[in-house]
Tab-separated table of C-alpha atoms and ligand atoms in Angstrom:
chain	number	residue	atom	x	y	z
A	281	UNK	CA	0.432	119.069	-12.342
A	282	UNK	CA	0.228	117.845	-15.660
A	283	UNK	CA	0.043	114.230	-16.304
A	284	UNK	CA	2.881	114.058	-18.917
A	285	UNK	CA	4.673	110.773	-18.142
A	286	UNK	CA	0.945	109.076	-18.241
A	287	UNK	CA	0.933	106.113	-18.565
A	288	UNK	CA	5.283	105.714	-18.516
A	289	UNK	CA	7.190	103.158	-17.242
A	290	UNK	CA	10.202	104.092	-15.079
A	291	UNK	CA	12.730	102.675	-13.678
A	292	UNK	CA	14.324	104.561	-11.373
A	293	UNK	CA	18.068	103.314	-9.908
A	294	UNK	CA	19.413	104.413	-7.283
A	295	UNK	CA	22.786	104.371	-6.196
A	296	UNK	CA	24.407	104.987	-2.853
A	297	UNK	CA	25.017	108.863	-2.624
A	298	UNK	CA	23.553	111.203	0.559
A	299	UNK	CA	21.291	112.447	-2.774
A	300	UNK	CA	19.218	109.207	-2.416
A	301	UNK	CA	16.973	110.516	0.597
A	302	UNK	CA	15.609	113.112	-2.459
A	303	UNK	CA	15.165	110.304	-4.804
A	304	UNK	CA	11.660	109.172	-2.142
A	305	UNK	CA	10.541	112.664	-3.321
A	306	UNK	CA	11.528	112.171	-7.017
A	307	UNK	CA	9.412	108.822	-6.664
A	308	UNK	CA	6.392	110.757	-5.789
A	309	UNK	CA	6.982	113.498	-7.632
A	310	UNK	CA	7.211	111.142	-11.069
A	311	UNK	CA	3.950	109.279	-10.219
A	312	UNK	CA	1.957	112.422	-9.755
A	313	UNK	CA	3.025	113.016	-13.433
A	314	UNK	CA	1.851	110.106	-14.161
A	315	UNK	CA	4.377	107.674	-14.464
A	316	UNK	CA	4.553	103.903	-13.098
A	317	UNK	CA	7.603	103.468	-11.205
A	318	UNK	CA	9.633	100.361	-10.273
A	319	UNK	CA	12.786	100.883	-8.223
A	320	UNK	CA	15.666	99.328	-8.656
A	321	UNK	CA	18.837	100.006	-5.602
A	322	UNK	CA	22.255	99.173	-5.594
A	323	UNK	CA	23.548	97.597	-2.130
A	324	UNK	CA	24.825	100.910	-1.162
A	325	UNK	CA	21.842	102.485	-1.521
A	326	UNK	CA	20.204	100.650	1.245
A	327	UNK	CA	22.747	101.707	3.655
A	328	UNK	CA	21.125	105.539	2.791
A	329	UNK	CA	17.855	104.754	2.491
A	330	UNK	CA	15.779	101.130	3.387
A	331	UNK	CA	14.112	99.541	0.545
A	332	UNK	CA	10.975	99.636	2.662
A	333	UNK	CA	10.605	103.496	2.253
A	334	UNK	CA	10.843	103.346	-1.404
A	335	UNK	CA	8.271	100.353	-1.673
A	336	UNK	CA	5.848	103.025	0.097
A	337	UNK	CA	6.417	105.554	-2.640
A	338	UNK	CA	6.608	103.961	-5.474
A	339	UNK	CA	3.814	101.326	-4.695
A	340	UNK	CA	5.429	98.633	-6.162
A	341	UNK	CA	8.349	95.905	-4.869
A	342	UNK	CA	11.872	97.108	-4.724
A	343	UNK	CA	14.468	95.431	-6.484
A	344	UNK	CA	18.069	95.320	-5.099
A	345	UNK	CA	19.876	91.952	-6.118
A	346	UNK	CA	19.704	90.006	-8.780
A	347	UNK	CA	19.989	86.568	-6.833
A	348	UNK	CA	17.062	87.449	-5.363
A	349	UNK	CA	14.756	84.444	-6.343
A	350	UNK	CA	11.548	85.770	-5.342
A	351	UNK	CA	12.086	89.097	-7.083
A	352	UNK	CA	13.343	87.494	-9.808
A	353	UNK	CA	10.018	85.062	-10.266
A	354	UNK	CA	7.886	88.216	-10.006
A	355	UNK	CA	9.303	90.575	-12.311
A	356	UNK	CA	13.078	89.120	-13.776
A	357	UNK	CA	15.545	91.817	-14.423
A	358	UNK	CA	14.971	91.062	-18.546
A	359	UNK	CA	11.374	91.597	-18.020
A	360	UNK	CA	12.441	94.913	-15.819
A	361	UNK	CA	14.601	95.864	-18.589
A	362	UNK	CA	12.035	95.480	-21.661
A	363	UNK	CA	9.384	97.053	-19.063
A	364	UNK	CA	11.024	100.004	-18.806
A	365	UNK	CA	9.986	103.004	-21.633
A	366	UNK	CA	12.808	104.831	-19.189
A	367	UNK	CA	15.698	104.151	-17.067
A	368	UNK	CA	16.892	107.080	-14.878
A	369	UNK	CA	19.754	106.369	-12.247
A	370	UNK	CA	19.179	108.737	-9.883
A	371	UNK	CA	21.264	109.700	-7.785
A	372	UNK	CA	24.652	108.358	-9.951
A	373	UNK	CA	27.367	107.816	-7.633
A	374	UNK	CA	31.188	108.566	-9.533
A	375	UNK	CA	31.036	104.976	-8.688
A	376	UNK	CA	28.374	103.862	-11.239
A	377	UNK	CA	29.273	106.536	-13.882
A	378	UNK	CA	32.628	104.000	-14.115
A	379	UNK	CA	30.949	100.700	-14.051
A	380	UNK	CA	28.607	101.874	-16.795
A	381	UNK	CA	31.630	103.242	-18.629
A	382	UNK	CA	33.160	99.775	-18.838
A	383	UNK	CA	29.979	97.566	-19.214
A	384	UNK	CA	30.166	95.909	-16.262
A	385	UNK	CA	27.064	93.830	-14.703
A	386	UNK	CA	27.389	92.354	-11.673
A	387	UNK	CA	24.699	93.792	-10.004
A	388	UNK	CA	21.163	94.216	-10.639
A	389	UNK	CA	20.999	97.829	-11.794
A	390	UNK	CA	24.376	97.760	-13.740
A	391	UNK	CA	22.753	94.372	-15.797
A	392	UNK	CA	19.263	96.250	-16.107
A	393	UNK	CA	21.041	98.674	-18.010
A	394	UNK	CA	23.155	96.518	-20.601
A	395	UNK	CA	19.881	94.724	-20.949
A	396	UNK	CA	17.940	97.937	-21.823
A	397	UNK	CA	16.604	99.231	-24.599
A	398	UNK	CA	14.914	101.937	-23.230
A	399	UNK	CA	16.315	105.596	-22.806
A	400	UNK	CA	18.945	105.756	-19.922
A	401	UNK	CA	19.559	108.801	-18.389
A	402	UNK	CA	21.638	109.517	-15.383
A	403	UNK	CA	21.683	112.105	-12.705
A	404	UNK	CA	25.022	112.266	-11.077
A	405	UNK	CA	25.970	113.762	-7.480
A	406	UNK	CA	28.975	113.290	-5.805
A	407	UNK	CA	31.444	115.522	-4.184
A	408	UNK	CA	32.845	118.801	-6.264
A	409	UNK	CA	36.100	117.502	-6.682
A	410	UNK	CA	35.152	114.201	-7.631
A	411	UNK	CA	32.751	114.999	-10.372
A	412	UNK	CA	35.673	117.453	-11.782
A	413	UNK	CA	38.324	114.521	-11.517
A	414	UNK	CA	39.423	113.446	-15.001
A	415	UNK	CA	38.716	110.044	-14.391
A	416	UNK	CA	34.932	111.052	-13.951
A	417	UNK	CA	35.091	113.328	-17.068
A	418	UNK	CA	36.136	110.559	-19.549
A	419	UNK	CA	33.479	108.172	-18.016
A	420	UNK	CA	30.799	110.758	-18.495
A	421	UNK	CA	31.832	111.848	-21.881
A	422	UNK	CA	32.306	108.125	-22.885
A	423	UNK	CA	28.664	107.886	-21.920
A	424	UNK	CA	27.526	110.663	-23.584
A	425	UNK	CA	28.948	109.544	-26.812
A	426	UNK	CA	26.993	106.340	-26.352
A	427	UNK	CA	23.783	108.197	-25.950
A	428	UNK	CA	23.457	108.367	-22.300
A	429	UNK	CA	21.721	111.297	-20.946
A	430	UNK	CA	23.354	113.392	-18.034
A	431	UNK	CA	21.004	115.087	-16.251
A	432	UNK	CA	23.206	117.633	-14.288
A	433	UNK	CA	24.515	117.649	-11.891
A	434	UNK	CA	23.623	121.106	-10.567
A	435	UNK	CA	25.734	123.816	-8.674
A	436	UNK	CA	25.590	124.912	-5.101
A	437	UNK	CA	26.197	123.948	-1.481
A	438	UNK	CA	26.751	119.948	-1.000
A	439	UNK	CA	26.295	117.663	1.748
A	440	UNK	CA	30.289	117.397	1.890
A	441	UNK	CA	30.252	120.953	2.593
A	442	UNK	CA	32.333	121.678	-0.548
A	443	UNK	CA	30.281	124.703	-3.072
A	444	UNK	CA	30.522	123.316	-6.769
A	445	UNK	CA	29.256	120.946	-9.479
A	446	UNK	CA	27.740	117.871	-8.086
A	447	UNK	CA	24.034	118.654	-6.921
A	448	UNK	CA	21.936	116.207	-7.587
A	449	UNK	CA	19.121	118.228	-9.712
A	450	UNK	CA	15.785	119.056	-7.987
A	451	UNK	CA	12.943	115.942	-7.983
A	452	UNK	CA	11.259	118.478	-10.435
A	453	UNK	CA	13.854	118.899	-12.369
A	454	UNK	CA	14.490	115.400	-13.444
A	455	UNK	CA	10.679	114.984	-13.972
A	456	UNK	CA	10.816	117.562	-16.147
A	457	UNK	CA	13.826	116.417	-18.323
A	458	UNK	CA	12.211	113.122	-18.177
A	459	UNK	CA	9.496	114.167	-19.533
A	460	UNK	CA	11.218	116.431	-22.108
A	461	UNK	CA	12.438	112.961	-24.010
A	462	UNK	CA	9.159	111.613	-24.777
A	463	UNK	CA	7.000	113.233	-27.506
A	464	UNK	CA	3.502	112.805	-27.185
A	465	UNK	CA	2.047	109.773	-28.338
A	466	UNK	CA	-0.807	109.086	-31.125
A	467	UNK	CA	-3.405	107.618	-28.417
A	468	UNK	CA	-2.744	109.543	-25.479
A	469	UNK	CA	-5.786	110.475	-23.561
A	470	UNK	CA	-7.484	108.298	-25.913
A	471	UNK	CA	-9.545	105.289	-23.839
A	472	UNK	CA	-9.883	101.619	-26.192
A	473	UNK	CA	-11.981	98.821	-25.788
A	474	UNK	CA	-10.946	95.459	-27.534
A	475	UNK	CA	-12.171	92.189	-27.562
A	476	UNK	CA	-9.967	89.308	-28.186
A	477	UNK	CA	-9.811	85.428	-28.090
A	478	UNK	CA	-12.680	82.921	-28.781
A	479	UNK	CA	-16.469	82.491	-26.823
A	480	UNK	CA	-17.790	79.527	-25.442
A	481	UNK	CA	-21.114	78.268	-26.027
A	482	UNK	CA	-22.156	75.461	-23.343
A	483	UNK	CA	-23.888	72.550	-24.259
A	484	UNK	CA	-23.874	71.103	-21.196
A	485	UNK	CA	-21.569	71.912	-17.947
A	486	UNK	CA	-18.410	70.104	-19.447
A	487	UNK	CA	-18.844	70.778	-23.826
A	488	UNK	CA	-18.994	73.800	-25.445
A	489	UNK	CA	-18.942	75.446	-29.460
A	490	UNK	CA	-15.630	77.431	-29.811
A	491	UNK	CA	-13.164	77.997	-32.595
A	492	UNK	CA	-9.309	78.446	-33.123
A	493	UNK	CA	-9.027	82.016	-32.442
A	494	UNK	CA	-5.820	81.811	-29.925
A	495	UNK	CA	-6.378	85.711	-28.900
A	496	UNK	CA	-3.091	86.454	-30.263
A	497	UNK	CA	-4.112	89.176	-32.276
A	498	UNK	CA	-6.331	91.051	-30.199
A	499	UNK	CA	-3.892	90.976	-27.082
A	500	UNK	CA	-1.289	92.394	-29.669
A	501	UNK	CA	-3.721	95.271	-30.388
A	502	UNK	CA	-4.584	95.994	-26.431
A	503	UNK	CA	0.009	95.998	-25.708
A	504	UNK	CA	0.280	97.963	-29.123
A	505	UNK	CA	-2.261	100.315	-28.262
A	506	UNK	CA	-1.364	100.739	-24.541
A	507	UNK	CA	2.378	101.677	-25.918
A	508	UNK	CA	0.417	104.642	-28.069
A	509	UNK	CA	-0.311	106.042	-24.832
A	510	UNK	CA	-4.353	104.507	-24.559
A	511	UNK	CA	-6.023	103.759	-21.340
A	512	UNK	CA	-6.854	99.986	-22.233
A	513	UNK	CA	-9.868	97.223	-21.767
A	514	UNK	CA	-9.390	94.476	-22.848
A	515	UNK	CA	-12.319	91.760	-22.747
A	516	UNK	CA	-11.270	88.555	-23.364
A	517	UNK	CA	-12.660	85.000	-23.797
A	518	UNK	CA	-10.621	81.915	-22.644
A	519	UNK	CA	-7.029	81.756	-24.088
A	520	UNK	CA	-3.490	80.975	-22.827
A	521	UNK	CA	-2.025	84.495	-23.022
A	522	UNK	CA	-0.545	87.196	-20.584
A	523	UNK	CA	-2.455	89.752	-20.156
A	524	UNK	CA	0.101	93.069	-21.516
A	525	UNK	CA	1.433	95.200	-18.621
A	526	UNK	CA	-1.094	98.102	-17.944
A	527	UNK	CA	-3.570	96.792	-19.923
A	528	UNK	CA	-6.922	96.496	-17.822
A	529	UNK	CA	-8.710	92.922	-17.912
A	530	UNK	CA	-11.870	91.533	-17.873
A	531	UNK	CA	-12.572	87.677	-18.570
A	532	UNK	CA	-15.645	86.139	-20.076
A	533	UNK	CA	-16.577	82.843	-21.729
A	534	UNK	CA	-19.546	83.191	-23.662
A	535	UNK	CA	-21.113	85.776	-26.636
A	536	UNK	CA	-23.528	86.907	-24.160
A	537	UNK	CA	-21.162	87.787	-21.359
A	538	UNK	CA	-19.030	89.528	-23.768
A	539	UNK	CA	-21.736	91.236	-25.189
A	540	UNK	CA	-22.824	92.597	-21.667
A	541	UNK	CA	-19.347	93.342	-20.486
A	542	UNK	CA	-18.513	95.661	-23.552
A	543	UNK	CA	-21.843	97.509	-23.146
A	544	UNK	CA	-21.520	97.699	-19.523
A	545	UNK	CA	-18.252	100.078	-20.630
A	546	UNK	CA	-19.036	101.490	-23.972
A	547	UNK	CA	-20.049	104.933	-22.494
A	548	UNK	CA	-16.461	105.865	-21.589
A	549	UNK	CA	-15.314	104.556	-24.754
A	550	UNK	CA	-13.251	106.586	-27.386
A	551	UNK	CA	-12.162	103.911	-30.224
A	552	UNK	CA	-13.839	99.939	-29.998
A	553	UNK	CA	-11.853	97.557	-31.830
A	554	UNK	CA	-13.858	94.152	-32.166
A	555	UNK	CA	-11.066	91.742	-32.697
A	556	UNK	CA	-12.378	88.468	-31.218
A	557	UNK	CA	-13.936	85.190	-32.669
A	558	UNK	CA	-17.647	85.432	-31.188
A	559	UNK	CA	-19.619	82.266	-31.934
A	560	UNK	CA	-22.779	83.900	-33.828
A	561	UNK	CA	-24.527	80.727	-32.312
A	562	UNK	CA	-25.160	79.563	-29.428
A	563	UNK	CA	-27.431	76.249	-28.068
A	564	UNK	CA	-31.209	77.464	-27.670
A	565	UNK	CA	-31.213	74.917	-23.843
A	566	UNK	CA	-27.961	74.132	-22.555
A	567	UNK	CA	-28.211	71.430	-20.705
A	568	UNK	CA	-27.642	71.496	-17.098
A	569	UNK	CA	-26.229	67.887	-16.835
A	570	UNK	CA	-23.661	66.433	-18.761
A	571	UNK	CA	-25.665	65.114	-22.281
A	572	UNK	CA	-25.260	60.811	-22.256
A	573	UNK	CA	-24.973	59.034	-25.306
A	574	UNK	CA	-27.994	57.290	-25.059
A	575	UNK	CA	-29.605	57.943	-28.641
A	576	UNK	CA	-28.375	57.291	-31.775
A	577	UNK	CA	-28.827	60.719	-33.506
A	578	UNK	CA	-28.726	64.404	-31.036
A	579	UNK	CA	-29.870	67.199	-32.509
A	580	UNK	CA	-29.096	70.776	-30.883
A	581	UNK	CA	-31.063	73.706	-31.853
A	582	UNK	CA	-28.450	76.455	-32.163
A	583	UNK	CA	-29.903	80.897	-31.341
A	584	UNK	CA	-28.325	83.820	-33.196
A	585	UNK	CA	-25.692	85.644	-30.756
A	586	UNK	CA	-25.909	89.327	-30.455
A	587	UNK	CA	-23.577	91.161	-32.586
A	588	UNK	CA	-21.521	93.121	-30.250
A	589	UNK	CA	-19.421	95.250	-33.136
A	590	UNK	CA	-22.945	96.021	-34.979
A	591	UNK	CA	-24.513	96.817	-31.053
A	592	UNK	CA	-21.879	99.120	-30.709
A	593	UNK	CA	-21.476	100.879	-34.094
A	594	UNK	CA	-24.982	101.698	-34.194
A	595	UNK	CA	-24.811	103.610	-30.651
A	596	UNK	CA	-25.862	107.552	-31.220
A	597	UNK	CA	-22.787	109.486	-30.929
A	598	UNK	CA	-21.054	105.825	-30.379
A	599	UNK	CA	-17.225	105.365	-30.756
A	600	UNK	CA	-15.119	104.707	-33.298
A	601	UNK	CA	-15.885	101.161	-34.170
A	602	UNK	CA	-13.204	99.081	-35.694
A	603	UNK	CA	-14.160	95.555	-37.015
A	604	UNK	CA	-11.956	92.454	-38.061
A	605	UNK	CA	-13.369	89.808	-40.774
A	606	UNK	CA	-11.932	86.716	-41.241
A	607	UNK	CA	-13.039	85.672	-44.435
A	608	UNK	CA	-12.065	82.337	-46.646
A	609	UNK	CA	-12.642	83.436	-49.794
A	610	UNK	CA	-14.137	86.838	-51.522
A	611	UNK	CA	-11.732	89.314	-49.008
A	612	UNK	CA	-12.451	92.460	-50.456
A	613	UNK	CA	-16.265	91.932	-51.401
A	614	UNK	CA	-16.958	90.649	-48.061
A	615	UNK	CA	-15.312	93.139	-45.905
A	616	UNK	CA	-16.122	96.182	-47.783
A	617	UNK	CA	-19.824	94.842	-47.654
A	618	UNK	CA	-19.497	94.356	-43.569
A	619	UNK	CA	-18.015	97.668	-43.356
A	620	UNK	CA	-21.311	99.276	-44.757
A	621	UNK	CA	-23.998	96.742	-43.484
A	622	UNK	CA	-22.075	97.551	-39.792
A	623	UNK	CA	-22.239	101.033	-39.864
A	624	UNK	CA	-18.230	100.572	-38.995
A	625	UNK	CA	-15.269	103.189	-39.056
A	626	UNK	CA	-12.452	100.700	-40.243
A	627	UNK	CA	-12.204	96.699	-40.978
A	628	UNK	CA	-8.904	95.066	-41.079
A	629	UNK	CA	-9.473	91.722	-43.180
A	630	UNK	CA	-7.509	88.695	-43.450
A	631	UNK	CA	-7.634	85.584	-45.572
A	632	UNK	CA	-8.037	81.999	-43.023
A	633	UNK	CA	-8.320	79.394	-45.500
A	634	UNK	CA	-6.589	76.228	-44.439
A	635	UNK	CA	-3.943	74.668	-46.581
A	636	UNK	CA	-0.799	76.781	-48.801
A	637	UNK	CA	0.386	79.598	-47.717
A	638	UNK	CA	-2.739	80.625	-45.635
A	639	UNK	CA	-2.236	77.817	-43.664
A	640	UNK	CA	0.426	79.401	-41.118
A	641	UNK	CA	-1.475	82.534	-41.030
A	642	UNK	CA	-4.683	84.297	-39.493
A	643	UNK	CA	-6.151	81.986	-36.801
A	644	UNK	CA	-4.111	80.691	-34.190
A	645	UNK	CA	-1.032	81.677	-35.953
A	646	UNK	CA	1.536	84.113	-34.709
A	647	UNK	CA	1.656	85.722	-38.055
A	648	UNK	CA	-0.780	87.138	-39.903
A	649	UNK	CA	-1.559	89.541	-43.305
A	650	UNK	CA	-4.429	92.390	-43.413
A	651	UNK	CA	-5.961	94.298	-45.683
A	652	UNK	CA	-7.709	97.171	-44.097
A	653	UNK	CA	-10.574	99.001	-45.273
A	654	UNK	CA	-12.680	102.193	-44.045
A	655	UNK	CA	-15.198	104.275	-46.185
A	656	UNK	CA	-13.302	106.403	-49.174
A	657	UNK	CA	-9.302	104.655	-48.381
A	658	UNK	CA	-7.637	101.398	-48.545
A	659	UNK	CA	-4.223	99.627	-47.135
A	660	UNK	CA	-2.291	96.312	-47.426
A	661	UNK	CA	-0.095	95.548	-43.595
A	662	UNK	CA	2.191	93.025	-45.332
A	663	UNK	CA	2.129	89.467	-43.638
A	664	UNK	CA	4.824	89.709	-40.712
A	665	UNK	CA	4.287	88.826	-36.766
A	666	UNK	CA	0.947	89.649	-35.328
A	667	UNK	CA	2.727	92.081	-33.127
A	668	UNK	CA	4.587	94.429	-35.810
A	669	UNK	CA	0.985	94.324	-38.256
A	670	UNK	CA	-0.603	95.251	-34.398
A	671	UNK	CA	1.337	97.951	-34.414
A	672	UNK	CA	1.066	99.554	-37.988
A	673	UNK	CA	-2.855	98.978	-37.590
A	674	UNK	CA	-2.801	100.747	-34.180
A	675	UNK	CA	-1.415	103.462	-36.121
A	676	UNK	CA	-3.539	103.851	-38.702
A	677	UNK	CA	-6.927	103.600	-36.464
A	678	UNK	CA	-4.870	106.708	-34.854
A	679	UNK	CA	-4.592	108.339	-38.137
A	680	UNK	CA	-8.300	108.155	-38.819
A	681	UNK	CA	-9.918	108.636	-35.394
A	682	UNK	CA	-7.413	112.045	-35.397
A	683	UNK	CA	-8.548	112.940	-38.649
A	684	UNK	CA	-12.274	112.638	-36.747
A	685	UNK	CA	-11.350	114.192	-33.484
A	686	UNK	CA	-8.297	116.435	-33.762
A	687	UNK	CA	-7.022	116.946	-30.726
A	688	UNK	CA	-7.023	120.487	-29.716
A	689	UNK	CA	-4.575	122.971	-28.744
A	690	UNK	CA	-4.141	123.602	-25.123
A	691	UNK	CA	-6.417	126.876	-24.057
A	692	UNK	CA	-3.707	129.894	-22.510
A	693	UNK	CA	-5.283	131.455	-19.624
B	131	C5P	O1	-19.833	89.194	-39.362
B	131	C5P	P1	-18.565	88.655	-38.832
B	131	C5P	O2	-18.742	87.740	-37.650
B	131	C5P	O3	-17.635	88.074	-39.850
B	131	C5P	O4	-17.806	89.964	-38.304
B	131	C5P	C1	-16.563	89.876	-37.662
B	131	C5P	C2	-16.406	91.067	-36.787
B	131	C5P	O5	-17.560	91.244	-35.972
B	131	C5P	C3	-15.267	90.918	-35.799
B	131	C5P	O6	-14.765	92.211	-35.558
B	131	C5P	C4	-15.950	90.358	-34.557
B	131	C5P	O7	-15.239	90.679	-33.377
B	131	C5P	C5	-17.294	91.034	-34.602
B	131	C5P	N1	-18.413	90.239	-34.073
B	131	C5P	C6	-19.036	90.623	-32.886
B	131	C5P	N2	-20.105	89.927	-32.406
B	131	C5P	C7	-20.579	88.855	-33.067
B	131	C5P	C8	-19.967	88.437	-34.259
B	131	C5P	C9	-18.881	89.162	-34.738
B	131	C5P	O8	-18.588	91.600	-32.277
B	131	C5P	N3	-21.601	88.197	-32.572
């Protein structure tokens, strides 16, 4: 079967039709192709089939109300909603097709999809004559105008024992058509390493060196990346930041850790994007009690850190290595020279001076401006959130690594 809903988010609602004991299948079915699936079911629905059986499939809690407090503390139905690359309702009940119709949301699934950006598409089954009534043919063709999807329904022998329109389509069908609406994506298949966030340097057990690196950037790289389709590590020092759905973790505190975390990894590696703040020094003897103030003057002798982006750009047949510079002055002389002395693919650069205009960007700042560099080309992201420059960087790394490693046609046996 081939994995083309990798790395997808569904959500797949379901309504309360006889069709729903195929939608178990279509839960399976969608996850062997890849997908992640969160169900969502109406209260009818559970009279068909129990939430219980669905939680088996699909791995993951059901949802079915939207009063549901605990649900709603794990994953709210606004966090469902901008989760979701996908909504399929499947099966559609004649039912839902009219509540969509007029808007309404006062249930879980209806709300999930007025609060939806993704896709929504819809696989009705219901009884021959009802699908042909008129009233169901206005709702659906109101829906298509919006942009809804219909999926079907197919033709043949019902439940009902009526022969007509009103199938739901096959489980592998609907993956299928699912599927078909996503193109494929700049990193899929594509496995990124970042580092984000400051290190800590110990002094003793309660001090440490740091800096004001709030990780903002590089966890906006590891969610902008995992959207291009990228399996993702992220390895982070200490900062106060979700980690992005999908997105696989690992925590550290100092360079060293860091150093020995990304190495530990690098094998599997496709594209490394160095994006956090490492401390290039740390104290020679930390101090395993807490330092008094008993003399007048403390010197501490401070050791070079490794330097994980050089470490890993200089790896034989190593990945591509993507470096950040934060630089307060000379931007263009200074990155262009770390570029060559690193031995790296790309380096996005940004100005961190404090005071002016610089002051509410680069470091711990939720905006940010970059001027990326990479041997023989050049490009200004203009200063905007961290998340849209994330995005348009993401991008161009894909550009470059493709323009490295074109991905090849599929070999016909
Ligand atoms: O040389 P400089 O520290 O300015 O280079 C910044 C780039 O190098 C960033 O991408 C940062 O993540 C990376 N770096 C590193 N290990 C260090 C120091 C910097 O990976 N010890």
């Amino acid at each position: 079967m081939s994995q083309s809903l990798q790395n997808r988010n569904v959500v797949l609602g379901v309504t309360g039709g006889i069709a729903a004991y195929k939608s178990a299948d279509l839960v399976r079915r969608l996850r062997d192709a890849g997908a992640e699936v969160r169900v969502v079911m109406t209260p009818a629905a559970c009279e068909f089939v129990t939430p219980l059986t669905f939680q088996a499939v699909s791995g993951n809690p059901v949802h079915t109300s939207l009063l549901d407090e605990q649900a709603e503390a794990a994953m709210g139905h606004i966090e469902l909603a901008r989760w979701a690359d996908v909504v399929l309702v499947a099966p559609a009940t004649a039912d839902f097709l009219a509540k969509l119709a007029q808007g309404r949301a006062d249930d879980l699934l209806s709300t999930l999809c007025l609060a939806t950006r993704a896709p929504l598409l819809v696989a009705p089954a219901m009884n021959s004559v009802m699908w042909e009534n008129r009233a169901t043919q206005d709702n659906v063709a109101l829906l298509v105008r919006r942009g809804v999807r219909m999926l079907g329904p197919g033709v043949g022998d019902q439940a009902c024992a009526e022969t007509g329109y009103g199938r739901m389509l096959e489980p592998l069908e609907l993956v299928e058509e699912v599927s078909r609406g996503f193109g494929p994506r700049v990193l899929d298949g594509v496995t990124v390493m970042i580092t984000a966030g400051p290190t800590r340097e110990h002094l003793d057990p309660v001090r440490f060196i740091s800096n004001r690196s709030s990780g903002q950037m590089g966890y906006a790289m590891a969610a902008a990346a995992r959207t291009a389709g990228a399996d993702v590590l992220l390895v982070s020092g200490p900062v106060r930041l979700a980690v992005p759905e999908g997105v696989e973790y690992e925590s550290v505190e100092s360079a060293v850790e860091m150093h020995d975390a990304v190495m530990a990894r690098i094998a599997d590696v496709d594209i490394f994007i160095g994006v956090a703040a490492v401390a290039d020094y740390r104290p020679v003897r930390p101090k395993p009690r807490k330092i008094k103030k008993d003399e007048a003057r403390l010197d501490v002798s401070l050791e070079r850190n490794p330097d994980i982006l050089r470490d890993v750009a200089s790896r034989p047949n190593g990945p591509f290595t993507v470096g950040f510079a934060a630089e307060t002055h000379d931007l263009e002389a200074n990155a262009l020279d770390k570029l060559q002395r690193k031995r790296l693919d790309m380096i996005a650069a940004n100005l961190v001076a404090r005071g002016g205009l610089q002051d509410a960007v680069g470091f711990d700042a939720s905006e940010n401006a970059l001027e990326v560099f990479w041997p023989g080309g050049q490009l200004s992201l203009e200063r905007g959130p961290k998340t849209i420059l994330a995005k348009q960087l993401v991008e161009l790394i894909a550009r470059q690594y493709r323009g490295q490693h074109p991905v090849r046609p599929r070999a016909v046996s």
